[in-house]
XYZ file of C-alpha atoms in Angstrom:
480
model
C 10.956 21.189 -7.690
C 13.823 19.788 -9.751
C 14.089 18.956 -13.423
C 14.515 15.225 -13.894
C 14.472 13.005 -16.966
C 12.465 9.807 -17.236
C 13.493 7.049 -19.603
C 10.473 5.478 -21.316
C 10.282 3.448 -24.500
C 13.701 4.422 -25.795
C 13.596 8.152 -25.078
C 14.189 10.621 -22.255
C 11.414 13.017 -21.294
C 11.820 16.017 -19.029
C 9.640 16.345 -15.942
C 9.458 18.522 -12.821
C 9.507 16.497 -9.617
C 10.088 16.896 -5.924
C 13.093 15.140 -4.372
C 13.162 13.680 -0.875
C 15.353 15.791 1.448
C 17.964 14.259 3.708
C 18.774 16.406 6.763
C 21.634 15.770 9.232
C 20.828 16.957 12.759
C 23.670 17.099 15.302
C 22.324 16.263 18.764
C 23.851 17.859 21.874
C 22.555 16.629 25.234
C 23.667 18.234 28.503
C 26.564 19.857 26.682
C 27.742 16.640 24.982
C 27.505 15.831 21.291
C 26.136 12.299 21.256
C 24.854 11.604 17.724
C 24.013 12.914 14.289
C 20.495 11.919 13.256
C 19.933 11.585 9.510
C 16.280 12.379 8.934
C 13.629 14.305 7.039
C 13.614 18.022 7.940
C 10.124 18.428 9.457
C 8.945 18.316 13.106
C 12.483 17.764 14.397
C 11.587 18.363 18.050
C 9.360 15.256 17.972
C 12.232 13.279 16.446
C 14.712 14.430 19.107
C 12.334 13.848 22.015
C 11.340 10.416 20.749
C 14.935 9.390 20.091
C 15.908 10.253 23.680
C 12.784 8.570 25.015
C 13.475 5.378 23.110
C 17.074 5.350 24.373
C 15.735 5.442 27.933
C 17.210 8.883 28.721
C 13.793 10.496 29.378
C 10.383 9.146 30.337
C 8.141 12.220 30.641
C 7.860 15.651 29.054
C 8.904 17.097 32.443
C 12.321 15.424 32.050
C 13.260 18.094 29.480
C 14.696 21.313 30.892
C 15.328 22.629 27.370
C 14.807 21.425 23.806
C 15.876 23.802 21.037
C 16.317 22.943 17.358
C 18.131 25.235 14.927
C 16.988 24.339 11.436
C 19.487 26.710 9.791
C 22.584 25.038 11.259
C 21.181 21.528 11.857
C 21.841 21.494 15.604
C 19.606 20.374 18.483
C 20.525 21.515 21.995
C 18.836 19.578 24.789
C 19.101 19.610 28.567
C 17.459 16.776 30.454
C 16.874 16.051 34.133
C 19.053 12.939 34.350
C 22.753 12.596 33.660
C 23.939 10.701 30.620
C 26.052 7.591 31.180
C 29.742 8.451 31.326
C 30.471 6.135 28.416
C 28.005 5.690 25.574
C 28.491 2.696 23.320
C 26.810 3.403 19.975
C 25.341 0.490 18.028
C 24.812 0.938 14.290
C 21.415 -0.451 13.370
C 19.849 -1.668 10.125
C 17.788 1.491 9.749
C 17.770 3.391 6.452
C 20.883 5.533 6.254
C 22.218 3.472 9.206
C 20.559 4.341 12.490
C 22.213 4.473 15.870
C 21.103 3.371 19.306
C 22.772 3.402 22.730
C 20.308 1.209 24.603
C 20.354 -2.052 22.629
C 23.187 -4.423 23.414
C 23.664 -7.698 21.578
C 21.506 -10.364 23.109
C 19.564 -7.872 25.225
C 16.405 -9.282 26.772
C 13.321 -7.077 26.886
C 10.722 -7.005 29.612
C 7.599 -9.033 28.848
C 4.307 -7.149 29.134
C 0.873 -8.644 29.493
C -1.555 -6.756 27.309
C -5.334 -6.723 27.497
C -7.826 -7.802 24.876
C -6.817 -9.600 21.688
C -6.503 -7.606 18.477
C -8.779 -8.375 15.531
C -7.459 -8.720 11.976
C -10.011 -6.061 11.014
C -8.268 -3.475 13.205
C -4.908 -4.249 11.583
C -6.296 -3.936 8.050
C -8.172 -0.749 8.869
C -5.097 0.939 10.321
C -2.865 -0.197 7.453
C -5.348 1.165 4.903
C -5.319 4.525 6.690
C -1.506 4.505 6.671
C -1.533 3.943 2.900
C -3.965 6.836 2.388
C -1.772 9.218 4.379
C 1.564 8.230 2.847
C 1.398 10.857 0.096
C 5.134 11.601 0.065
C 5.991 8.002 -0.786
C 3.668 8.063 -3.770
C 4.993 11.378 -5.087
C 8.732 10.928 -4.450
C 9.505 7.402 -3.235
C 12.073 6.745 -0.532
C 9.936 7.915 2.387
C 8.883 5.526 5.153
C 5.701 5.976 7.138
C 4.319 4.631 10.395
C 1.232 5.116 12.517
C -0.201 4.000 15.837
C -3.856 3.344 16.479
C -6.172 1.966 19.122
C -7.548 -1.556 19.341
C -10.369 -0.681 16.940
C -7.960 0.454 14.224
C -8.544 4.205 14.721
C -5.415 6.179 13.854
C -3.912 8.234 16.691
C -0.529 9.439 15.381
C 1.203 9.373 11.991
C 4.817 10.081 10.952
C 6.973 10.050 7.826
C 10.761 10.077 7.464
C 13.549 8.776 5.242
C 14.469 6.410 8.101
C 11.950 3.829 9.243
C 13.395 3.876 12.778
C 12.963 7.683 12.783
C 9.221 7.328 12.180
C 8.845 5.496 15.481
C 11.015 8.074 17.278
C 8.791 10.838 15.891
C 5.658 9.060 17.108
C 7.214 8.513 20.557
C 8.188 12.185 20.824
C 4.829 13.541 19.694
C 3.006 11.190 22.063
C 5.219 12.405 24.918
C 4.397 16.085 24.325
C 0.705 15.451 23.706
C 0.213 13.177 26.685
C -0.839 10.159 24.594
C -0.224 6.806 26.263
C 1.146 4.363 23.683
C 0.719 1.309 25.915
C -1.674 -1.155 24.295
C -1.664 0.532 20.871
C -1.078 -1.006 17.431
C 1.910 0.092 15.328
C 1.762 -0.205 11.535
C 4.769 0.602 9.373
C 5.710 0.623 5.704
C 9.234 -0.637 6.390
C 10.943 -3.801 7.559
C 10.694 -4.566 11.287
C 14.173 -5.092 12.706
C 15.606 -5.407 16.208
C 15.763 -1.730 17.084
C 12.140 -1.243 15.983
C 10.998 -4.184 18.121
C 13.017 -2.957 21.120
C 11.533 0.536 20.879
C 8.005 -0.875 20.635
C 8.621 -3.039 23.704
C 9.867 -0.014 25.638
C 6.777 2.000 24.618
C 4.357 -0.782 25.554
C 3.017 -1.210 22.013
C 0.739 -4.250 21.893
C 1.113 -5.330 18.234
C 3.467 -4.557 15.347
C 2.390 -4.891 11.704
C 4.387 -4.155 8.546
C 3.700 -3.956 4.840
C 6.937 -5.916 4.360
C 9.033 -8.368 6.360
C 10.622 -8.855 9.790
C 14.135 -9.965 10.745
C 14.852 -13.106 12.754
C 16.139 -11.074 15.724
C 12.994 -8.951 15.717
C 10.891 -12.120 15.785
C 12.899 -13.431 18.735
C 12.572 -10.146 20.601
C 8.800 -9.973 20.028
C 8.489 -13.594 21.164
C 10.194 -12.688 24.435
C 8.277 -9.417 24.878
C 4.842 -10.963 24.222
C 4.216 -8.757 21.193
C 2.389 -10.164 18.144
C 4.512 -9.452 15.059
C 2.877 -9.375 11.630
C 4.341 -8.871 8.154
C 3.173 -8.588 4.536
C -0.190 -6.979 5.339
C -1.626 -6.879 1.835
C -4.940 -7.520 0.180
C -6.733 -9.215 3.054
C -3.775 -11.402 4.054
C -0.828 -11.210 6.414
C 1.892 -13.370 7.927
C 2.140 -13.832 11.698
C 5.681 -14.333 13.010
C 5.095 -14.162 16.763
C 2.171 -14.685 19.187
C -0.606 -15.634 16.779
C -2.713 -16.573 19.824
C -3.109 -12.858 20.629
C -5.245 -12.396 17.507
C -9.005 -12.682 17.849
C -10.352 -15.449 15.582
C -6.764 -16.626 15.072
C -6.066 -19.543 12.687
C -4.694 -22.893 13.897
C -1.329 -22.866 15.619
C 1.689 -22.904 13.295
C 4.829 -20.982 12.453
C 3.258 -18.831 9.731
C -0.454 -18.140 9.235
C -2.258 -16.685 6.250
C -5.448 -14.934 7.360
C -8.443 -14.595 5.029
C -9.989 -11.315 3.997
C -11.664 -9.851 7.114
C -15.432 -10.132 7.336
C -15.874 -6.354 7.230
C -13.970 -6.162 3.922
C -15.938 -8.942 2.231
C -18.707 -7.435 0.118
C -17.753 -3.906 1.192
C -17.703 -1.396 -1.665
C -14.673 0.857 -1.994
C -15.484 4.589 -2.038
C -13.752 7.110 -4.268
C -13.084 4.700 -7.168
C -15.206 4.042 -10.255
C -15.122 0.679 -12.009
C -14.852 1.078 -15.797
C -15.363 -1.689 -18.371
C -13.798 -1.005 -21.768
C -15.907 -2.534 -24.537
C -14.555 -0.785 -27.604
C -12.568 -3.622 -29.189
C -13.291 -4.923 -32.688
C -13.163 -8.665 -31.764
C -11.588 -9.423 -35.143
C -9.918 -12.675 -34.069
C -13.099 -13.896 -32.361
C -15.305 -13.169 -35.375
C -18.137 -11.803 -33.200
C -18.562 -9.438 -30.237
C -16.888 -11.427 -27.467
C -18.498 -9.259 -24.766
C -21.867 -10.774 -25.736
C -20.822 -14.453 -25.822
C -22.732 -16.795 -23.455
C -20.981 -17.292 -20.127
C -22.099 -18.335 -16.621
C -25.771 -18.314 -17.504
C -25.651 -14.878 -19.101
C -23.421 -12.827 -21.356
C -19.680 -12.523 -20.940
C -19.760 -8.867 -19.975
C -22.487 -9.418 -17.372
C -20.146 -11.534 -15.239
C -17.525 -8.771 -15.258
C -20.141 -6.126 -14.437
C -21.474 -8.152 -11.503
C -17.979 -8.557 -10.081
C -17.138 -4.851 -10.341
C -20.539 -3.834 -8.945
C -19.695 -5.783 -5.776
C -16.493 -3.747 -5.361
C -17.367 -0.210 -6.550
C -20.372 2.062 -6.015
C -20.204 3.294 -9.601
C -19.588 1.152 -12.679
C -19.377 2.633 -16.192
C -19.260 0.968 -19.596
C -17.279 2.672 -22.349
C -18.800 1.778 -25.707
C -19.651 3.492 -28.982
C -22.601 1.090 -29.411
C -24.656 1.554 -26.215
C -27.761 -0.046 -27.733
C -25.993 -3.435 -27.671
C -25.708 -3.267 -23.885
C -29.174 -2.103 -22.842
C -29.382 -5.111 -20.501
C -26.565 -3.787 -18.270
C -27.799 -1.624 -15.346
C -25.029 0.976 -15.584
C -24.252 4.229 -17.372
C -22.813 3.904 -20.887
C -20.414 6.539 -22.233
C -18.806 6.950 -25.642
C -15.264 7.793 -26.702
C -14.505 11.508 -26.841
C -11.722 10.693 -29.318
C -13.226 7.867 -31.417
C -10.942 5.622 -33.420
C -8.012 5.994 -31.017
C -8.224 2.568 -29.387
C -8.081 1.594 -25.732
C -6.346 4.825 -24.690
C -9.404 6.767 -25.861
C -11.584 4.395 -23.830
C -9.529 5.051 -20.703
C -9.805 8.795 -21.361
C -13.590 8.626 -21.752
C -14.110 6.474 -18.672
C -11.926 8.723 -16.550
C -13.571 11.882 -17.904
C -17.096 10.658 -17.097
C -16.304 8.969 -13.763
C -17.874 10.641 -10.747
C -14.869 9.695 -8.575
C -11.274 11.006 -8.593
C -9.897 7.676 -9.834
C -11.092 4.693 -11.861
C -10.154 1.039 -12.146
C -10.041 0.154 -15.849
C -10.524 -3.358 -17.152
C -11.046 -4.852 -20.594
C -14.352 -6.572 -21.302
C -12.687 -9.894 -22.170
C -10.973 -10.786 -18.868
C -12.943 -13.609 -17.204
C -10.589 -14.465 -14.350
C -10.612 -11.175 -12.425
C -9.381 -11.478 -8.847
C -11.495 -9.322 -6.519
C -8.880 -9.300 -3.742
C -6.239 -7.977 -6.142
C -8.621 -5.315 -7.466
C -9.388 -4.194 -3.895
C -5.667 -4.037 -3.137
C -5.005 -1.850 -6.178
C -7.930 0.403 -5.285
C -6.589 1.052 -1.773
C -3.281 2.215 -3.304
C -4.876 4.401 -5.987
C -3.216 7.725 -6.789
C -5.762 10.331 -8.043
C -2.851 12.236 -9.560
C -1.352 9.401 -11.578
C -1.404 5.756 -12.629
C -1.159 2.643 -10.477
C -0.314 -0.266 -12.743
C 0.402 -3.910 -11.885
C 3.100 -5.996 -13.517
C 3.124 -9.638 -14.557
C 6.014 -11.693 -15.956
C 4.863 -10.419 -19.371
C 5.304 -6.772 -18.342
C 2.920 -3.912 -17.506
C -0.834 -4.611 -17.488
C -2.445 -1.292 -18.543
C -5.894 -2.839 -19.099
C -6.082 -3.865 -15.430
C -4.941 -0.679 -13.689
C -6.126 2.340 -11.697
C -5.999 5.772 -13.355
C -6.442 9.067 -11.506
C -8.141 12.135 -12.957
C -4.785 13.871 -12.692
C -3.844 11.880 -15.818
C -6.515 13.429 -18.035
C -4.425 16.310 -19.347
C -1.514 13.986 -20.175
C -3.834 11.523 -21.958
C -5.503 14.364 -23.874
C -2.146 15.707 -25.037
C -1.066 12.239 -26.127
C -4.264 11.547 -28.080
C -4.116 14.923 -29.832
C -0.552 14.097 -30.915
C -1.922 10.998 -32.686
C -0.335 8.480 -30.321
C -2.593 5.499 -29.470
C -0.453 3.318 -27.180
C -1.564 3.412 -23.559
C 1.963 3.630 -22.136
C 2.814 6.578 -24.397
C 1.509 9.127 -21.860
C 3.274 7.602 -18.838
C 6.227 9.964 -19.152
C 3.875 12.902 -18.605
C 2.386 11.751 -15.306
C 3.136 9.923 -12.053
C 3.351 6.159 -12.553
C 3.444 3.769 -9.588
C 3.923 0.054 -10.173
C 2.807 -3.008 -8.233
C 5.480 -5.544 -9.057
C 4.839 -9.127 -10.108
C 5.896 -10.507 -6.720
C 3.177 -8.486 -4.983
C 0.598 -9.520 -7.579
C 1.539 -13.176 -7.020
C 0.463 -12.887 -3.378
C -3.107 -12.632 -4.710
C -2.874 -14.519 -7.997
C 0.195 -16.809 -8.292
C -0.709 -17.800 -11.864
C -1.456 -14.206 -13.010
C -4.712 -15.541 -14.460
C -6.458 -12.243 -13.744
C -4.645 -10.693 -16.732
C -5.718 -13.416 -19.191
C -8.174 -12.438 -21.891
C -10.293 -14.220 -24.454
C -9.288 -13.364 -28.032
C -10.033 -16.419 -30.179
C -12.689 -19.152 -30.419
C -10.120 -21.585 -29.000
C -9.727 -19.366 -25.904
C -13.491 -19.197 -25.519
C -14.079 -22.952 -25.848
C -11.336 -23.622 -23.307
C -13.092 -21.229 -20.929
C -16.467 -22.905 -21.464
C -14.908 -26.353 -20.888
C -13.607 -25.125 -17.559
C -17.032 -23.741 -16.693
C -18.647 -27.117 -17.469
C -16.052 -28.919 -15.313
C -16.915 -26.625 -12.404
C -20.633 -27.265 -12.900
C -20.135 -31.040 -13.060
C -18.068 -30.941 -9.870
C -20.754 -28.908 -8.097
C -23.535 -31.260 -9.216
C -21.481 -34.249 -8.124
C -21.007 -32.712 -4.679
C -24.768 -32.072 -4.443
C -25.525 -35.683 -5.317
C -23.095 -36.929 -2.672
C -24.575 -34.572 -0.087
C -28.068 -35.737 -0.995
């Protein structure tokens, strides 16, 4: 651990944190020094074996006569069955830290493979969710890329992390080689950008589909087009972008250059385990003049609509209120502030303390435009040891965020010091942000963060509700 200082709200606060390690490994093959691999320092034999496999120097575990890695001096000595080419022309790639390859020439064409059954969007989402759950180092330190391969059903087979995104695929290739796992026909998911060297390695390994949390380069798209590999980017919150071979997806959308896929059927209506939904109903409603949580809305009370929406997403929903008798109609557990009179931060503390799960999604009781897809996305990224908070153009949105139980001690310390602002404890815990651009993929207008504070806000909301009802009745009359 290293002492670092975090700047928050005009001051620096000291914190102990781990730092991502960068490890140079000098690679000797058949007595020749051919490269220095810049990587993370774990499982280096998988990295070396996969690197040589993806360069085309080995094909089977039996092709290695010797593979020895000295961690102390950062040297790998390898002897392989085949001879290396007399002249090796290194190509610097776009990998993190600048990768190197010997097998990819400019304009190289890759062999086209015909794969079997189409891949379902469900399998892609399932595998990407598992990748996010396993990528603990990224959440704790940042700067670490992760990748995984899985079968056609979305079951994870191998997982790797490294400071270089190209290294993650080398690690997977090397581990698969030693464990006798055939990568042909598998799905690759990655946290990093898909560039040419990644696409070329996947084509060599026979990978049937590539999916990324982020983007793809134009050369990678071209290579995947030629190799017959579906290439997908921006897999987030029930949507993704298809850059190549959309026809290989089961239930694919109409033909076009870029396709946005809806939330998969298995994710619709599915409750998310391990997260509690918490409604904060401790406000004074001074500007409204009455308890806004109890105002009429959608055929019931305002808070009932929010409860229904959260109950469709989470197995447990709690209401934080110091007046539980006012909410007897809600079929959920009501809990009171442990530190009364300390505002919304005390409500977050109480909800987190009483939640049966290791993390909780917190939302104010006056937010009528909640976006379920965005909430599900935040829940899949939840950090039980810290805070996951979205941003809008207005800044951080702490009353629409996921808090882990690991925050409780920091919140308690902050409340006991007399500080009421929610962000005041952020310097004492891990804080991960979902930037406004990511939020806009689900809610371009950021309406989900809007709340109802005044009678004018409420009447505007009711007018919109009446317009929706009139439109629905009009459609019924036309249909009739």
